[in-house]
PDB file of C-alpha atoms in Angstrom:
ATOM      1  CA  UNK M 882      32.282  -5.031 -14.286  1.00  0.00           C
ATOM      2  CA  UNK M 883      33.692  -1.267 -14.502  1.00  0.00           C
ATOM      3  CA  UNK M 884      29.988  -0.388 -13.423  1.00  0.00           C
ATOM      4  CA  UNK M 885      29.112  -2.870 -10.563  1.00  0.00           C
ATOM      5  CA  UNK M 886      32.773  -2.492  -8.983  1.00  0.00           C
ATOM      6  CA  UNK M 887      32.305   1.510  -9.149  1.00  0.00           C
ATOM      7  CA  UNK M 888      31.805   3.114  -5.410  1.00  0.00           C
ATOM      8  CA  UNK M 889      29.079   4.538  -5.986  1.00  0.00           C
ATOM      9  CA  UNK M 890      26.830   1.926  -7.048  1.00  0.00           C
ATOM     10  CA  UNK M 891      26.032   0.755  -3.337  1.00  0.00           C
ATOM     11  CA  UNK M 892      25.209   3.922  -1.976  1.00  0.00           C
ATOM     12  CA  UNK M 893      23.126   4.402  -4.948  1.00  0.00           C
ATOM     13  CA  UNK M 894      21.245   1.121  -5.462  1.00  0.00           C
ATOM     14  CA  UNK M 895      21.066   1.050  -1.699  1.00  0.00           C
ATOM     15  CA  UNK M 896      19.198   4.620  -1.220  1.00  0.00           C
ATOM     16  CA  UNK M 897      16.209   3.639  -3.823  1.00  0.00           C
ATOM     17  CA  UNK M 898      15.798   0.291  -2.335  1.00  0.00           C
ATOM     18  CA  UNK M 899      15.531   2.056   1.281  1.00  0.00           C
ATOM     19  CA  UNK M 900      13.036   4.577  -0.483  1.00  0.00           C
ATOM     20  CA  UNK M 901      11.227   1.848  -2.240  1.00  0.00           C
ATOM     21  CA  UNK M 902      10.755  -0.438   1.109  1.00  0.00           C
ATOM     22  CA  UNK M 903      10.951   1.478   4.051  1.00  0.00           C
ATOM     23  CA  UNK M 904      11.558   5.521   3.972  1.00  0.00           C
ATOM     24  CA  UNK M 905      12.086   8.254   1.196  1.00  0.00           C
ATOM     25  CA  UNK M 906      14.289   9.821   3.359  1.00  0.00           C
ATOM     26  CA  UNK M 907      17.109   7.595   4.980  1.00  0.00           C
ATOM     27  CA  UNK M 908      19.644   9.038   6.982  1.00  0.00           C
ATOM     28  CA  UNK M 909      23.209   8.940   5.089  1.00  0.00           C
ATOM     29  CA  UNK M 910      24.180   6.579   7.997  1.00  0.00           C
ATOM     30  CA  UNK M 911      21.570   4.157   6.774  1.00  0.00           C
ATOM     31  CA  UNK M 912      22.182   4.180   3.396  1.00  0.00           C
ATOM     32  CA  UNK M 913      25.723   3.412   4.088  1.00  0.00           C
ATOM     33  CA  UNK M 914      25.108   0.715   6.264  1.00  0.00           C
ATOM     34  CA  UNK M 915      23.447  -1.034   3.574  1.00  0.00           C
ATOM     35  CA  UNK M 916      26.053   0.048   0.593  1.00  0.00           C
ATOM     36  CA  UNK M 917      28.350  -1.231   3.443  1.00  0.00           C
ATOM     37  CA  UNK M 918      26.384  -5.211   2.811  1.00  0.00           C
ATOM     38  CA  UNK M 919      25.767  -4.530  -0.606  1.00  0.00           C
ATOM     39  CA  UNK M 920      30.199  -4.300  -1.196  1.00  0.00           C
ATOM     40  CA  UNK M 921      30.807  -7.273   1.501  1.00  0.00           C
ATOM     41  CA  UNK M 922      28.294  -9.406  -0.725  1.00  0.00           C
ATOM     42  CA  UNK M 923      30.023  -8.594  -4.159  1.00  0.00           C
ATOM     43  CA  UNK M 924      31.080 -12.289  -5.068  1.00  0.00           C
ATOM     44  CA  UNK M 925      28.069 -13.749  -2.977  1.00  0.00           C
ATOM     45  CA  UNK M 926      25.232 -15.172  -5.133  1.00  0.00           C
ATOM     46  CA  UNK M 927      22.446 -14.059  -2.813  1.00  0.00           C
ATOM     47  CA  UNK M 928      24.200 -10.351  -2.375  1.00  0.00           C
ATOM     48  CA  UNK M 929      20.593  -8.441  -3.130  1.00  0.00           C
ATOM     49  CA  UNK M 930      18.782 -10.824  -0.444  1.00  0.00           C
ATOM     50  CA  UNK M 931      21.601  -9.896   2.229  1.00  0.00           C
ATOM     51  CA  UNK M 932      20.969  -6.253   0.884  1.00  0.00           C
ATOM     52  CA  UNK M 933      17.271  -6.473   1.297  1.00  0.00           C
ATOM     53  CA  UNK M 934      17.988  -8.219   4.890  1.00  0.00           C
ATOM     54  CA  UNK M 935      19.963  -5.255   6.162  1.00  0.00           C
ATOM     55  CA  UNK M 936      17.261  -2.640   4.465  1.00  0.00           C
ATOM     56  CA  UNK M 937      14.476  -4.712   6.791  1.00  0.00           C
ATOM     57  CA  UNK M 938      16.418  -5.117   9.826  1.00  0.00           C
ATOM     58  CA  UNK M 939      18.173  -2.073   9.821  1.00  0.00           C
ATOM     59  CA  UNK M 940      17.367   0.265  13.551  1.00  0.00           C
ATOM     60  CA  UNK M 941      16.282   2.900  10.933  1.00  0.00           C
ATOM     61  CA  UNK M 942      13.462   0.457   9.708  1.00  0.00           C
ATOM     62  CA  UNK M 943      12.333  -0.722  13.119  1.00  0.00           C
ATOM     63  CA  UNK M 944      11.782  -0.143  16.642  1.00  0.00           C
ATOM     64  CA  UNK M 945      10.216   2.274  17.994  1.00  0.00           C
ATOM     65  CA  UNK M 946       7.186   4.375  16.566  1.00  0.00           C
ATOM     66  CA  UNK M 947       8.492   6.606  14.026  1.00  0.00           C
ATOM     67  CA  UNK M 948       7.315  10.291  14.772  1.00  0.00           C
ATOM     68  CA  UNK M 949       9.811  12.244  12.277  1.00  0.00           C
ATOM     69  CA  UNK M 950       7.253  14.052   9.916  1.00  0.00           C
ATOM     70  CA  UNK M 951       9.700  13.417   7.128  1.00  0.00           C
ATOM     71  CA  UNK M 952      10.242   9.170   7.582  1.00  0.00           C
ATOM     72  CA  UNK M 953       7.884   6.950   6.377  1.00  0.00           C
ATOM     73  CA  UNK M 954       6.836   6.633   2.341  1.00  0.00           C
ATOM     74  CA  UNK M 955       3.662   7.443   0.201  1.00  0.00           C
ATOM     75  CA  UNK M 956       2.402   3.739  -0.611  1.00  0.00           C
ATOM     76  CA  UNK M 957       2.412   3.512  -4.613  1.00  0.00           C
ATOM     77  CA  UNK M 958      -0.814   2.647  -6.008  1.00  0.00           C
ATOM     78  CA  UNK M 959       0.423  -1.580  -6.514  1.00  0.00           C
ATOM     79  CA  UNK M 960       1.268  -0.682  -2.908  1.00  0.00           C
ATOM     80  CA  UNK M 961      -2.235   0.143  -1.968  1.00  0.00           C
ATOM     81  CA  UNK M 962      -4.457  -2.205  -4.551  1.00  0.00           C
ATOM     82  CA  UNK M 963      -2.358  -4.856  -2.954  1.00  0.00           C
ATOM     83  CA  UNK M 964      -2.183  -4.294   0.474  1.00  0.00           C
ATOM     84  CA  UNK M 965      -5.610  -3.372   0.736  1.00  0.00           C
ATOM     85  CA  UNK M 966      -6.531  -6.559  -1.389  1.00  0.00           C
ATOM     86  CA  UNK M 967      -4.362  -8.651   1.324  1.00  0.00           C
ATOM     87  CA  UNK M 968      -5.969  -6.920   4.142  1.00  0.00           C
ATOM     88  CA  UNK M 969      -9.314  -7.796   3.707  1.00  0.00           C
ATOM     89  CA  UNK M 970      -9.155 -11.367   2.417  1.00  0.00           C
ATOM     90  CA  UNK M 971      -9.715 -10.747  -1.354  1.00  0.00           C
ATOM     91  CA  UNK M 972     -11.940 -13.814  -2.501  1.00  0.00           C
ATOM     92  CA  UNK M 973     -14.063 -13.923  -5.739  1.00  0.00           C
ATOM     93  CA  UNK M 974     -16.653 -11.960  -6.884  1.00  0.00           C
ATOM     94  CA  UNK M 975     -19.115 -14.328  -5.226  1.00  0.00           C
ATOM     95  CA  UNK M 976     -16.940 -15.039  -1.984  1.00  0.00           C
ATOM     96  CA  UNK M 977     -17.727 -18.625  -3.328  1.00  0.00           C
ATOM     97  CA  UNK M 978     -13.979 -18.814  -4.082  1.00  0.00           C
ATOM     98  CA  UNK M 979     -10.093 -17.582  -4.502  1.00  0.00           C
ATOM     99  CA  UNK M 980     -10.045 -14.121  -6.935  1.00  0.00           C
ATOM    100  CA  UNK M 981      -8.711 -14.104 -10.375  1.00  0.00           C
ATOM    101  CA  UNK M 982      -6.398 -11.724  -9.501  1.00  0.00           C
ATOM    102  CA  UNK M 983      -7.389  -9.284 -12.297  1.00  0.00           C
ATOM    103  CA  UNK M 984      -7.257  -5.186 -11.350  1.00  0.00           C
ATOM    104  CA  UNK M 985      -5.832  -4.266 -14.425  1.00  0.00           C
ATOM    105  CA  UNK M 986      -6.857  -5.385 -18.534  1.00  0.00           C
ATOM    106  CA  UNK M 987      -8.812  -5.069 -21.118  1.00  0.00           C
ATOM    107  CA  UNK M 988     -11.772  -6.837 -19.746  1.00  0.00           C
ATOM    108  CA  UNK M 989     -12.109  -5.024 -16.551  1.00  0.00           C
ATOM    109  CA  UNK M 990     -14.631  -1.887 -16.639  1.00  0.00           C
ATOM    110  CA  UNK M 991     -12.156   0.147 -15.427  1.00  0.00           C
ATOM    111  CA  UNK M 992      -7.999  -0.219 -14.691  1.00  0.00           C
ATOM    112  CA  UNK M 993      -7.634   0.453 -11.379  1.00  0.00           C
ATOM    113  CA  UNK M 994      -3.598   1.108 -11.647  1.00  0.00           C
ATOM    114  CA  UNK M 995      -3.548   3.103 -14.446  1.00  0.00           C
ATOM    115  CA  UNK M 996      -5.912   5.344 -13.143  1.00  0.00           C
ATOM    116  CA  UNK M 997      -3.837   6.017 -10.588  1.00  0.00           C
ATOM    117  CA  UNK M 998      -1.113   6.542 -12.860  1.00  0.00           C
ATOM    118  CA  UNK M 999       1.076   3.083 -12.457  1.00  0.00           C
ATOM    119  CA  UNK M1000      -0.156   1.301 -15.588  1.00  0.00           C
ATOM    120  CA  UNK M1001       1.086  -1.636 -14.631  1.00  0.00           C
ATOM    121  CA  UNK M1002       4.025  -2.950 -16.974  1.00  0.00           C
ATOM    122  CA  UNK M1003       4.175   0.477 -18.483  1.00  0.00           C
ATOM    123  CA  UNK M1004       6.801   2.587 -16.431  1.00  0.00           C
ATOM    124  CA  UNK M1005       7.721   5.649 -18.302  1.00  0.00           C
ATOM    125  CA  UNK M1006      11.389   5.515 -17.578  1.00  0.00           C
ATOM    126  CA  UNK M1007      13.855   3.504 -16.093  1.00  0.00           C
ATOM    127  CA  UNK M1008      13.591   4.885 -12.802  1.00  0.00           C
ATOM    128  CA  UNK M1009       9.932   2.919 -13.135  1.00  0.00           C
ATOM    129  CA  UNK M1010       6.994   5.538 -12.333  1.00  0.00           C
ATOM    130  CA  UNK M1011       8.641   8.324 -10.585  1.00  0.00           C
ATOM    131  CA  UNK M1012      12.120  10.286 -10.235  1.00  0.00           C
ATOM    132  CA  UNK M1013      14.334   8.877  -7.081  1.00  0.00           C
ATOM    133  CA  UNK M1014      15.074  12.544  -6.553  1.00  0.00           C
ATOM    134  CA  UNK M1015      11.528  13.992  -6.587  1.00  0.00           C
ATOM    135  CA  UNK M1016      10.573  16.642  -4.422  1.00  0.00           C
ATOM    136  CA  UNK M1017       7.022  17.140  -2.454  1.00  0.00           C
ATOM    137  CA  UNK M1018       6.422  20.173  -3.501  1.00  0.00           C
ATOM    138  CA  UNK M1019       6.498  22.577  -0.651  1.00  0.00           C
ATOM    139  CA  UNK M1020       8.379  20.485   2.293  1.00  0.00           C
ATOM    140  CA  UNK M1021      12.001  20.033   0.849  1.00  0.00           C
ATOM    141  CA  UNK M1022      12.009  16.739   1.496  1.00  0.00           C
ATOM    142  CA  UNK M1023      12.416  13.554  -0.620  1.00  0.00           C
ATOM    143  CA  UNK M1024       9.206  11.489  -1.844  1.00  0.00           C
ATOM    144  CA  UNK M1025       9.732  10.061  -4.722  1.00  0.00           C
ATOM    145  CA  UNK M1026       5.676   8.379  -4.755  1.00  0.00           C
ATOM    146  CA  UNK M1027       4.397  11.316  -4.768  1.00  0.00           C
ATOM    147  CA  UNK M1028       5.389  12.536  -8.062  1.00  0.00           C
ATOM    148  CA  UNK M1029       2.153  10.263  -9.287  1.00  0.00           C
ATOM    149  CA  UNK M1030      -0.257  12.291  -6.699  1.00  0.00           C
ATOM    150  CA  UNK M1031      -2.340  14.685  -7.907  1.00  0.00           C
ATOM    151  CA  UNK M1032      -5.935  16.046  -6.812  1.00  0.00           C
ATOM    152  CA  UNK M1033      -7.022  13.535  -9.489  1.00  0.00           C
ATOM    153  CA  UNK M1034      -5.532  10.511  -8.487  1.00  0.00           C
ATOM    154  CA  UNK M1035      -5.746  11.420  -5.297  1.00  0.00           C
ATOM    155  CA  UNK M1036      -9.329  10.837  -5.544  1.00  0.00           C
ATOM    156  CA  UNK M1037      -9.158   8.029  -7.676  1.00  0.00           C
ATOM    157  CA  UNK M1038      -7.768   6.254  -4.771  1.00  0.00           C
ATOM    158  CA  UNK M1039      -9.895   6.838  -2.125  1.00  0.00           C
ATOM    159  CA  UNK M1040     -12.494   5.436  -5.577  1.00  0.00           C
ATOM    160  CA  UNK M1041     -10.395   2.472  -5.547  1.00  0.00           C
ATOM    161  CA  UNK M1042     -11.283   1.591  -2.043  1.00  0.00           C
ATOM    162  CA  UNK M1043     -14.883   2.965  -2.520  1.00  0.00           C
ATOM    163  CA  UNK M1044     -15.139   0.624  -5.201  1.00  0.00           C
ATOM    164  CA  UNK M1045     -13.622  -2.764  -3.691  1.00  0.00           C
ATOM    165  CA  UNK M1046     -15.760  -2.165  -0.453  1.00  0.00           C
ATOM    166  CA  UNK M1047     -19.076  -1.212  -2.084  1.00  0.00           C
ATOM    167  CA  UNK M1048     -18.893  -2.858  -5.861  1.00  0.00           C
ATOM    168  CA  UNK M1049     -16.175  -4.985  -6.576  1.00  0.00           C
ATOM    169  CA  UNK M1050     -14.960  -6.719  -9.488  1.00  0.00           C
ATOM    170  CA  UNK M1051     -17.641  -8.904 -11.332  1.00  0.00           C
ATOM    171  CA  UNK M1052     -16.658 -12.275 -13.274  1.00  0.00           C
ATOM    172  CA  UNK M1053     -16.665 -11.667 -16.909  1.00  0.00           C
ATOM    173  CA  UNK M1054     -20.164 -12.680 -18.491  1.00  0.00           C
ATOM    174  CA  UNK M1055     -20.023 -15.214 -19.410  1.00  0.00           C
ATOM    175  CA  UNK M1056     -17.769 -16.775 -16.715  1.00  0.00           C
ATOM    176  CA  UNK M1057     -15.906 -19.090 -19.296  1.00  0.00           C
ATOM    177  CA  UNK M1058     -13.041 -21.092 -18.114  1.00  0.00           C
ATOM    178  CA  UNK M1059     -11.218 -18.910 -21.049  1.00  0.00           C
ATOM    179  CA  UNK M1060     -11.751 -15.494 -19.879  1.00  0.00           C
ATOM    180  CA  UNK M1061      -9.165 -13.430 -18.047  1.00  0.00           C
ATOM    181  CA  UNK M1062     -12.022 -12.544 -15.569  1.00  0.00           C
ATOM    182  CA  UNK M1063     -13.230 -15.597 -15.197  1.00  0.00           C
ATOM    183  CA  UNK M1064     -14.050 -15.028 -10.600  1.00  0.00           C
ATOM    184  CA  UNK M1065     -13.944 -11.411 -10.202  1.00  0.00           C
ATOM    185  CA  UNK M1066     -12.940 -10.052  -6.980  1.00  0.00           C
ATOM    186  CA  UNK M1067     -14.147  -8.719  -4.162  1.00  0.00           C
ATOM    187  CA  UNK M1068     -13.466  -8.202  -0.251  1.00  0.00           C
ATOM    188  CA  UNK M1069     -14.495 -10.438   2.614  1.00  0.00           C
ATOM    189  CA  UNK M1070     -15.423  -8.464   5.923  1.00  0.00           C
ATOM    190  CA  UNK M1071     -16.932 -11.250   7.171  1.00  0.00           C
ATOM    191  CA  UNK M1072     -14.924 -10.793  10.771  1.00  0.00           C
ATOM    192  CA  UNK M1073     -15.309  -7.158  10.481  1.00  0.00           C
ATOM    193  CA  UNK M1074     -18.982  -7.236  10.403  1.00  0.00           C
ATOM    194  CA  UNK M1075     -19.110  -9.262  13.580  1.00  0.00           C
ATOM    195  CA  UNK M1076     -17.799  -6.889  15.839  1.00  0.00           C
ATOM    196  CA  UNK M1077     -20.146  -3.977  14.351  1.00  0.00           C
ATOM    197  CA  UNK M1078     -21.963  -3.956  17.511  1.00  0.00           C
ATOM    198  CA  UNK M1079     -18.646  -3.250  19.381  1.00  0.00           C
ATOM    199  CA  UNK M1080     -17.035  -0.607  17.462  1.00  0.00           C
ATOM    200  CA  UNK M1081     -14.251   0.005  19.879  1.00  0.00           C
ATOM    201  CA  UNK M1082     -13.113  -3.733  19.589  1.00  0.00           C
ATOM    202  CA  UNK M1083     -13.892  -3.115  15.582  1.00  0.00           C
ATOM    203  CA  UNK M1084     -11.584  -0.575  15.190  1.00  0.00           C
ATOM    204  CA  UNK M1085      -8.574  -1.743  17.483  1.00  0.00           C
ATOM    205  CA  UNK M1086      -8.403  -4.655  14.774  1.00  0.00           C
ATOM    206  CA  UNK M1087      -8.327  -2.201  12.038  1.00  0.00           C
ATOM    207  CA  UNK M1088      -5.265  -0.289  14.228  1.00  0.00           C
ATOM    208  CA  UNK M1089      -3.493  -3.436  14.288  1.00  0.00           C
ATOM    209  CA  UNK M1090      -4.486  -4.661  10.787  1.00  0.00           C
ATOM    210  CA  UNK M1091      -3.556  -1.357   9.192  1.00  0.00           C
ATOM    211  CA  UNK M1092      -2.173   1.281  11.024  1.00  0.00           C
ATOM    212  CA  UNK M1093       0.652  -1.013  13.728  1.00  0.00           C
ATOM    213  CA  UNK M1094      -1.133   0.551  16.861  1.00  0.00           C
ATOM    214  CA  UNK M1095      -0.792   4.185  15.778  1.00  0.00           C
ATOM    215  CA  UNK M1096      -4.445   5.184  15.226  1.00  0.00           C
ATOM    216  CA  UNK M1097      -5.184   8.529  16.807  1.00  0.00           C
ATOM    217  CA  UNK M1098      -7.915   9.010  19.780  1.00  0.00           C
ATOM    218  CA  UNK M1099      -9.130  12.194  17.223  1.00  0.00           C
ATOM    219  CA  UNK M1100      -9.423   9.533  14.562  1.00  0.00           C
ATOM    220  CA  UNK M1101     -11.166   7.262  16.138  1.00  0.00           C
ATOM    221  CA  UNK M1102     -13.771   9.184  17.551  1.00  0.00           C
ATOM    222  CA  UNK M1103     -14.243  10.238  14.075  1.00  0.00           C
ATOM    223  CA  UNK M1104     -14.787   6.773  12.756  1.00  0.00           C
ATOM    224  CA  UNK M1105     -16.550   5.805  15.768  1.00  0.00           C
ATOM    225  CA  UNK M1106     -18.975   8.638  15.296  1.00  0.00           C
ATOM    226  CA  UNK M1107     -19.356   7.461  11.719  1.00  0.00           C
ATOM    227  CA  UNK M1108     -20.374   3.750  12.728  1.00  0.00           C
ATOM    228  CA  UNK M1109     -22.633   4.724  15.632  1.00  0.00           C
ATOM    229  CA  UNK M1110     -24.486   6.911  12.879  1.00  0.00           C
ATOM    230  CA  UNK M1111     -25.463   3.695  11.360  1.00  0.00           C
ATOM    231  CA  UNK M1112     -28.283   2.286  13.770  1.00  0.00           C
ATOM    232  CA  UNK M1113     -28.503  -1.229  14.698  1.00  0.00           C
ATOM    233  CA  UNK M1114     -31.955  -1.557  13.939  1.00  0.00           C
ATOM    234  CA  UNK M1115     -30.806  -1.533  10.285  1.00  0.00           C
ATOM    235  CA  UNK M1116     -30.686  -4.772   8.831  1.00  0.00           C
ATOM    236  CA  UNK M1117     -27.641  -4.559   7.173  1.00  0.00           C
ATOM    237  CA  UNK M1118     -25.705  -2.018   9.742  1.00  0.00           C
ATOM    238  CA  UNK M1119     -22.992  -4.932  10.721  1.00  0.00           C
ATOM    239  CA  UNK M1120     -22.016  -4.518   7.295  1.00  0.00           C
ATOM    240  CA  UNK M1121     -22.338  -0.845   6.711  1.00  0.00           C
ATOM    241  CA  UNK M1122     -20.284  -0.334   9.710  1.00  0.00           C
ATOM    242  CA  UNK M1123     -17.357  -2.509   8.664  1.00  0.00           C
ATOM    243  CA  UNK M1124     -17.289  -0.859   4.885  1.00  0.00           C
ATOM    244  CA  UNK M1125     -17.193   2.474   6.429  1.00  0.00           C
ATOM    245  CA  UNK M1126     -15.277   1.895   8.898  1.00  0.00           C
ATOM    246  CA  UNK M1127     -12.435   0.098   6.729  1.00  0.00           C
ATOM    247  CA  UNK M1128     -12.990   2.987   3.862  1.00  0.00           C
ATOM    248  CA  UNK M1129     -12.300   6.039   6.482  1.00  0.00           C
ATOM    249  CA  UNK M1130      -9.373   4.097   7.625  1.00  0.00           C
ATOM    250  CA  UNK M1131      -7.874   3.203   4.104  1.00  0.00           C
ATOM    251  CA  UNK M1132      -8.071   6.305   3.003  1.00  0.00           C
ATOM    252  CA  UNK M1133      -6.466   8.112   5.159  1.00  0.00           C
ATOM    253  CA  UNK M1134      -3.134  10.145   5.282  1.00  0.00           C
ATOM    254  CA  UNK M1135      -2.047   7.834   8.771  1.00  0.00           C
ATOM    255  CA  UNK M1136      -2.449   4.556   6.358  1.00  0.00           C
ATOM    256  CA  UNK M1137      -1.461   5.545   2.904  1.00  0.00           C
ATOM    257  CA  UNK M1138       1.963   7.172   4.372  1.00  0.00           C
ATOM    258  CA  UNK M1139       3.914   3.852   5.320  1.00  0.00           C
ATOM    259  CA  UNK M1140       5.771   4.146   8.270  1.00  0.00           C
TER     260      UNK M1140
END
């Protein structure tokens, strides 16, 4: 009781949740807007779904395009697995069905989250997989994600994506009904692949799918460039386009900052 009823537990609850779901750098006027709900909502059952209400809805968290260089978050790597995963229609290995869901145990040939140092289950501290105070090194500002970001698992993202576009997850062999891989996963770009021969219409999907209308003219010329390089006469180029086009917009600093 001494500890919930203390005055700073709303600011302070309040602040990671706003770094957690919206921006590692709220404005003090935000975070007391929500420490504001969180004290209204002491003897209320649902007080952390008000709290997480006012976080979402807050002016801070919406409106208008956010151009501050310093709002926004790194997306952790669940973040990314799973919003890439959610993206592009995750089915089975085979597309034949639903996936198993598995990124992440003993059976898979390699653990996706761990490598890109979120072992899953495993936080090293209470604070979960990074400090709330941490520093990117260099820009005084807040981000607490990117205490996990280094030139390795930097890259072991943009292998992530590489690997779900290109690979995939395979069903354990055999696929017994007892295995924890029993589907596998892998991505659909079924609806990707047919616009390939329109890569302007492909691409303003992936800005709305991905990127909330803020994709850069540079950037997509870039992709654009990168799909046109693939020649129709291919037999396969509806799908080449889509995976590359998808990968070069995945991995990207304009998608795997949040804003």
């Amino acid at each position: 009781d001494n500890i919930f009823n203390h005055p700073n537990v709303g600011p302070f609850i309040g602040k990671q949740l706003i770094q957690h779901l919206v921006t590692s750098n709220p404005s003090p006027a935000y975070v007391e807007r929500v420490a504001t709900v969180f004290n209204n909502n002491r003897l209320n059952p649902a007080q952390m779904r008000e709290v997480v209400r006012a976080i979402l809805l807050d002016p801070e968290a919406r409106g208008n395009l956010k151009t501050d260089p310093a709002y926004g978050h790194l997306r952790e790597p669940a973040q990314l697995i799973n919003s890439v995963l959610r993206a592009f229609d995750a089915k089975s290995f085979d597309k034949s069905s639903t996936s198993d869901g598995v990124l992440a145990s003993r059976s898979v040939d390699r653990d996706h989250p761990n490598a890109m140092d979120q072992p899953v289950f495993l936080p090293p501290t209470v604070f979960s997989y990074y400090q709330p105070d941490y520093v990117v090194p260099g820009t005084g500002i807040l981000g607490p994600s990117f205490f996990i970001l280094s030139t390795t698992t930097t890259l072991r993202r943009a292998n992530f994506v590489n690997y779900m576009l290109y690979t995939g997850i395979a069903a354990s062999n055999p696929p017994t009904a007892t295995s924890d891989r029993p589907r596998g996963t892998s991505l659909d770009l079924a609806a990707l692949e047919a616009m390939a021969s329109n890569p302007d219409q492909l691409l303003d999907r992936l800005n709305l799918l991905n990127l909330h209308g803020t994709l850069s003219d540079s950037m997509r010329t870039s992709i654009r460039n990168a799909m046109t390089a693939i020649p129709t006469r291919d037999a396969n180029f509806a799908r080449k386009r889509a995976q590359v086009a998808v990968y070069l917009v995945t991995t990207s600093s304009q998608y795997e900052v949040q804003r």
